[in-house]
């Protein structure tokens, strides 16, 4: 069954609003100019709404996303006025967990030699994808406090790893590698220190690897991975890891190919029979309060994210098309300062839209 073409648009906070404005215009252009049957549904959720009336994620909105949308385009959540980030947890982690979007796919692909900050390395050396487990680990909020506020205070966050959860993210990584002609899958853990969860990840990795004999399955400790990502990123094609390690290494990965302003991501549920389900698409970056409201945010991460979203909805080839336009923006320096240009958010978006309009004829 095809996915519904209804797309929930959730700009969120800070620069999320600025970059999603560009993403929305791209989707609108596909709708009006190329006749893609998209329905855009704008959602007023985020810190402003939360501070106004206490709403985080209404149940009816969540149900509509779950039952009748094919994708959610999300900017970022996080606002200094909400220090406990209650709204971000409900909305962002709420969707990841409750929609069971267990595969957080974060490509790390350099689109220009100039964007690779490593001495002696270029774009050809940085091209891998991280499969980050997205529904378990230390993010599940299982834990508690004891003697809070006293000198004897204890704080516990449990790291939850289920056989099912570990196995399915590893399987998704191998399947993706196989379908994309990649030979090597690295699993990164900290099994030398975290014995119980490490043991589970190690066994699941070896067992799933047996189902993919054409792939080379390699283990790497996550600390060493950070070293090798900087020293020899060309070693990596597909990396699979847990929720927290995946969060951390994908910011590092972003730095290898131009920074957070150009790093995209998708959170999806991969069903064994391939039945598509609603997915969540967001740039890797946050709300960047340090530059919010100044037209400085790079919208290209969101442009690439929209490419992943369209591909998810079944519009094959649009991810590649948008990637090529982003590559042109960088090459011609029609981009923001973080990737070597002089334009603002809006002008960068206008360049992308103009190129896209020309291509869509
Ligand atoms: P951040 O990603 O917002 O910013 C880190 C640095 O990168 C900042 O210097 C920022 O200016 C820069 N940056 C980020 N995106 C950029 C872009 N598109 N163009 C140019 N520069 C960009 O991380 P942070 O400062 O640690 O977090 C800010 C808030 O965002 C926090 O509340 C955090 O919890 C939240 N956050 C949300 C998400 C999300 O919603 N998916 C992701 C990460 C962080
Ligand atoms: C990300 C963010 C989130 C995460 C935060 C905002 C909870 O850093 O999407 O990378 O840790 O997953
Ligand atoms: Mn992060």
PDB file of N, CA and C in Angstrom, residues 306-356:
ATOM      1  N   UNK A 306      14.566  17.214   2.916  1.00  0.00           N
ATOM      2  CA  UNK A 306      13.360  17.151   2.067  1.00  0.00           C
ATOM      3  C   UNK A 306      13.571  16.118   0.963  1.00  0.00           C
ATOM      4  N   UNK A 307      14.794  16.016   0.459  1.00  0.00           N
ATOM      5  CA  UNK A 307      15.101  14.990  -0.545  1.00  0.00           C
ATOM      6  C   UNK A 307      14.844  13.595   0.014  1.00  0.00           C
ATOM      7  N   UNK A 308      15.298  13.354   1.249  1.00  0.00           N
ATOM      8  CA  UNK A 308      15.060  12.042   1.869  1.00  0.00           C
ATOM      9  C   UNK A 308      13.561  11.805   2.044  1.00  0.00           C
ATOM     10  N   UNK A 309      12.858  12.866   2.407  1.00  0.00           N
ATOM     11  CA  UNK A 309      11.400  12.763   2.629  1.00  0.00           C
ATOM     12  C   UNK A 309      10.677  12.384   1.333  1.00  0.00           C
ATOM     13  N   UNK A 310      11.041  13.052   0.242  1.00  0.00           N
ATOM     14  CA  UNK A 310      10.372  12.765  -1.037  1.00  0.00           C
ATOM     15  C   UNK A 310      10.664  11.345  -1.501  1.00  0.00           C
ATOM     16  N   UNK A 311      11.896  10.921  -1.298  1.00  0.00           N
ATOM     17  CA  UNK A 311      12.260   9.553  -1.668  1.00  0.00           C
ATOM     18  C   UNK A 311      11.404   8.566  -0.859  1.00  0.00           C
ATOM     19  N   UNK A 312      11.228   8.873   0.424  1.00  0.00           N
ATOM     20  CA  UNK A 312      10.416   8.030   1.303  1.00  0.00           C
ATOM     21  C   UNK A 312       8.974   7.934   0.801  1.00  0.00           C
ATOM     22  N   UNK A 313       8.462   9.057   0.287  1.00  0.00           N
ATOM     23  CA  UNK A 313       7.076   9.065  -0.200  1.00  0.00           C
ATOM     24  C   UNK A 313       6.949   8.396  -1.561  1.00  0.00           C
ATOM     25  N   UNK A 314       8.075   7.978  -2.125  1.00  0.00           N
ATOM     26  CA  UNK A 314       8.015   7.234  -3.386  1.00  0.00           C
ATOM     27  C   UNK A 314       8.385   8.043  -4.618  1.00  0.00           C
ATOM     28  N   UNK A 315       8.871   9.287  -4.429  1.00  0.00           N
ATOM     29  CA  UNK A 315       9.270  10.099  -5.577  1.00  0.00           C
ATOM     30  C   UNK A 315      10.748   9.847  -5.861  1.00  0.00           C
ATOM     31  N   UNK A 316      10.982   8.747  -6.530  1.00  0.00           N
ATOM     32  CA  UNK A 316      12.364   8.299  -6.750  1.00  0.00           C
ATOM     33  C   UNK A 316      13.130   9.310  -7.590  1.00  0.00           C
ATOM     34  N   UNK A 317      14.371   9.540  -7.181  1.00  0.00           N
ATOM     35  CA  UNK A 317      15.248  10.439  -7.946  1.00  0.00           C
ATOM     36  C   UNK A 317      15.279  11.860  -7.397  1.00  0.00           C
ATOM     37  N   UNK A 318      14.305  12.207  -6.539  1.00  0.00           N
ATOM     38  CA  UNK A 318      14.273  13.601  -6.055  1.00  0.00           C
ATOM     39  C   UNK A 318      15.339  13.871  -4.997  1.00  0.00           C
ATOM     40  N   UNK A 319      15.741  12.838  -4.273  1.00  0.00           N
ATOM     41  CA  UNK A 319      16.817  13.010  -3.287  1.00  0.00           C
ATOM     42  C   UNK A 319      18.105  13.395  -4.029  1.00  0.00           C
ATOM     43  N   UNK A 320      18.364  12.674  -5.098  1.00  0.00           N
ATOM     44  CA  UNK A 320      19.562  12.916  -5.910  1.00  0.00           C
ATOM     45  C   UNK A 320      19.501  14.308  -6.543  1.00  0.00           C
ATOM     46  N   UNK A 321      18.308  14.651  -7.048  1.00  0.00           N
ATOM     47  CA  UNK A 321      18.162  15.959  -7.689  1.00  0.00           C
ATOM     48  C   UNK A 321      18.466  17.091  -6.701  1.00  0.00           C
ATOM     49  N   UNK A 322      17.869  16.996  -5.504  1.00  0.00           N
ATOM     50  CA  UNK A 322      18.091  18.063  -4.521  1.00  0.00           C
ATOM     51  C   UNK A 322      19.539  18.061  -4.039  1.00  0.00           C
ATOM     52  N   UNK A 323      20.134  16.880  -3.947  1.00  0.00           N
ATOM     53  CA  UNK A 323      21.551  16.815  -3.553  1.00  0.00           C
ATOM     54  C   UNK A 323      22.428  17.531  -4.582  1.00  0.00           C
ATOM     55  N   UNK A 324      22.099  17.353  -5.847  1.00  0.00           N
ATOM     56  CA  UNK A 324      22.899  18.019  -6.883  1.00  0.00           C
ATOM     57  C   UNK A 324      22.732  19.537  -6.831  1.00  0.00           C
ATOM     58  N   UNK A 325      21.528  19.984  -6.491  1.00  0.00           N
ATOM     59  CA  UNK A 325      21.313  21.437  -6.384  1.00  0.00           C
ATOM     60  C   UNK A 325      22.090  21.984  -5.177  1.00  0.00           C
ATOM     61  N   UNK A 326      22.090  21.226  -4.084  1.00  0.00           N
ATOM     62  CA  UNK A 326      22.862  21.643  -2.900  1.00  0.00           C
ATOM     63  C   UNK A 326      24.351  21.688  -3.248  1.00  0.00           C
ATOM     64  N   UNK A 327      24.792  20.691  -3.996  1.00  0.00           N
ATOM     65  CA  UNK A 327      26.198  20.647  -4.409  1.00  0.00           C
ATOM     66  C   UNK A 327      26.539  21.890  -5.244  1.00  0.00           C
ATOM     67  N   UNK A 328      25.628  22.274  -6.126  1.00  0.00           N
ATOM     68  CA  UNK A 328      25.852  23.464  -6.953  1.00  0.00           C
ATOM     69  C   UNK A 328      25.897  24.719  -6.081  1.00  0.00           C
ATOM     70  N   UNK A 329      25.002  24.791  -5.105  1.00  0.00           N
ATOM     71  CA  UNK A 329      24.985  25.953  -4.209  1.00  0.00           C
ATOM     72  C   UNK A 329      26.325  26.103  -3.500  1.00  0.00           C
ATOM     73  N   UNK A 330      26.881  24.975  -3.080  1.00  0.00           N
ATOM     74  CA  UNK A 330      28.171  25.018  -2.373  1.00  0.00           C
ATOM     75  C   UNK A 330      29.289  25.369  -3.357  1.00  0.00           C
ATOM     76  N   UNK A 331      29.279  24.701  -4.502  1.00  0.00           N
ATOM     77  CA  UNK A 331      30.348  24.930  -5.492  1.00  0.00           C
ATOM     78  C   UNK A 331      30.365  26.390  -5.945  1.00  0.00           C
ATOM     79  N   UNK A 332      29.177  26.938  -6.165  1.00  0.00           N
ATOM     80  CA  UNK A 332      29.089  28.323  -6.668  1.00  0.00           C
ATOM     81  C   UNK A 332      29.042  29.348  -5.533  1.00  0.00           C
ATOM     82  N   UNK A 333      29.208  28.857  -4.317  1.00  0.00           N
ATOM     83  CA  UNK A 333      29.181  29.712  -3.118  1.00  0.00           C
ATOM     84  C   UNK A 333      27.889  30.519  -2.991  1.00  0.00           C
ATOM     85  N   UNK A 334      26.811  29.932  -3.445  1.00  0.00           N
ATOM     86  CA  UNK A 334      25.487  30.539  -3.254  1.00  0.00           C
ATOM     87  C   UNK A 334      24.906  29.936  -1.980  1.00  0.00           C
ATOM     88  N   UNK A 335      25.585  30.185  -0.883  1.00  0.00           N
ATOM     89  CA  UNK A 335      25.223  29.510   0.367  1.00  0.00           C
ATOM     90  C   UNK A 335      25.628  30.379   1.549  1.00  0.00           C
ATOM     91  N   UNK A 336      25.350  29.868   2.739  1.00  0.00           N
ATOM     92  CA  UNK A 336      25.628  30.645   3.950  1.00  0.00           C
ATOM     93  C   UNK A 336      27.111  30.534   4.338  1.00  0.00           C
ATOM     94  N   UNK A 337      27.497  31.366   5.307  1.00  0.00           N
ATOM     95  CA  UNK A 337      28.920  31.502   5.664  1.00  0.00           C
ATOM     96  C   UNK A 337      29.529  30.213   6.209  1.00  0.00           C
ATOM     97  N   UNK A 338      28.742  29.394   6.901  1.00  0.00           N
ATOM     98  CA  UNK A 338      29.303  28.167   7.501  1.00  0.00           C
ATOM     99  C   UNK A 338      29.833  27.201   6.448  1.00  0.00           C
ATOM    100  N   UNK A 339      29.329  27.299   5.214  1.00  0.00           N
ATOM    101  CA  UNK A 339      29.855  26.441   4.148  1.00  0.00           C
ATOM    102  C   UNK A 339      30.525  27.287   3.051  1.00  0.00           C
ATOM    103  N   UNK A 340      30.989  28.461   3.454  1.00  0.00           N
ATOM    104  CA  UNK A 340      31.881  29.231   2.588  1.00  0.00           C
ATOM    105  C   UNK A 340      31.236  30.257   1.684  1.00  0.00           C
ATOM    106  N   UNK A 341      29.950  30.534   1.870  1.00  0.00           N
ATOM    107  CA  UNK A 341      29.287  31.539   1.033  1.00  0.00           C
ATOM    108  C   UNK A 341      29.101  32.849   1.765  1.00  0.00           C
ATOM    109  N   UNK A 342      28.306  33.724   1.153  1.00  0.00           N
ATOM    110  CA  UNK A 342      28.061  35.029   1.779  1.00  0.00           C
ATOM    111  C   UNK A 342      26.567  35.322   1.893  1.00  0.00           C
ATOM    112  N   UNK A 343      25.746  34.362   1.492  1.00  0.00           N
ATOM    113  CA  UNK A 343      24.293  34.604   1.474  1.00  0.00           C
ATOM    114  C   UNK A 343      23.652  34.327   2.839  1.00  0.00           C
ATOM    115  N   UNK A 344      22.446  34.813   2.995  1.00  0.00           N
ATOM    116  CA  UNK A 344      21.655  34.500   4.182  1.00  0.00           C
ATOM    117  C   UNK A 344      20.781  33.272   3.924  1.00  0.00           C
ATOM    118  N   UNK A 345      19.988  32.915   4.938  1.00  0.00           N
ATOM    119  CA  UNK A 345      19.099  31.749   4.823  1.00  0.00           C
ATOM    120  C   UNK A 345      18.148  31.900   3.641  1.00  0.00           C
ATOM    121  N   UNK A 346      17.514  33.077   3.581  1.00  0.00           N
ATOM    122  CA  UNK A 346      16.469  33.279   2.559  1.00  0.00           C
ATOM    123  C   UNK A 346      17.054  33.265   1.154  1.00  0.00           C
ATOM    124  N   UNK A 347      18.204  33.938   0.970  1.00  0.00           N
ATOM    125  CA  UNK A 347      18.799  34.003  -0.374  1.00  0.00           C
ATOM    126  C   UNK A 347      19.321  32.628  -0.802  1.00  0.00           C
ATOM    127  N   UNK A 348      19.834  31.855   0.151  1.00  0.00           N
ATOM    128  CA  UNK A 348      20.271  30.495  -0.188  1.00  0.00           C
ATOM    129  C   UNK A 348      19.056  29.675  -0.620  1.00  0.00           C
ATOM    130  N   UNK A 349      17.981  29.818   0.136  1.00  0.00           N
ATOM    131  CA  UNK A 349      16.741  29.115  -0.214  1.00  0.00           C
ATOM    132  C   UNK A 349      16.251  29.536  -1.596  1.00  0.00           C
ATOM    133  N   UNK A 350      16.349  30.841  -1.882  1.00  0.00           N
ATOM    134  CA  UNK A 350      15.886  31.352  -3.182  1.00  0.00           C
ATOM    135  C   UNK A 350      16.710  30.749  -4.316  1.00  0.00           C
ATOM    136  N   UNK A 351      18.014  30.597  -4.096  1.00  0.00           N
ATOM    137  CA  UNK A 351      18.872  29.971  -5.129  1.00  0.00           C
ATOM    138  C   UNK A 351      18.402  28.544  -5.408  1.00  0.00           C
ATOM    139  N   UNK A 352      18.168  27.796  -4.331  1.00  0.00           N
ATOM    140  CA  UNK A 352      17.731  26.400  -4.487  1.00  0.00           C
ATOM    141  C   UNK A 352      16.388  26.347  -5.220  1.00  0.00           C
ATOM    142  N   UNK A 353      15.481  27.211  -4.812  1.00  0.00           N
ATOM    143  CA  UNK A 353      14.145  27.204  -5.418  1.00  0.00           C
ATOM    144  C   UNK A 353      14.183  27.580  -6.895  1.00  0.00           C
ATOM    145  N   UNK A 354      15.056  28.524  -7.197  1.00  0.00           N
ATOM    146  CA  UNK A 354      15.154  28.975  -8.593  1.00  0.00           C
ATOM    147  C   UNK A 354      15.695  27.839  -9.460  1.00  0.00           C
ATOM    148  N   UNK A 355      16.742  27.161  -8.982  1.00  0.00           N
ATOM    149  CA  UNK A 355      17.303  26.013  -9.720  1.00  0.00           C
ATOM    150  C   UNK A 355      16.268  24.896  -9.884  1.00  0.00           C
ATOM    151  N   UNK A 356      15.560  24.656  -8.793  1.00  0.00           N
ATOM    152  CA  UNK A 356      14.583  23.570  -8.825  1.00  0.00           C
ATOM    153  C   UNK A 356      13.451  23.907  -9.804  1.00  0.00           C
TER     154      UNK A 356
END
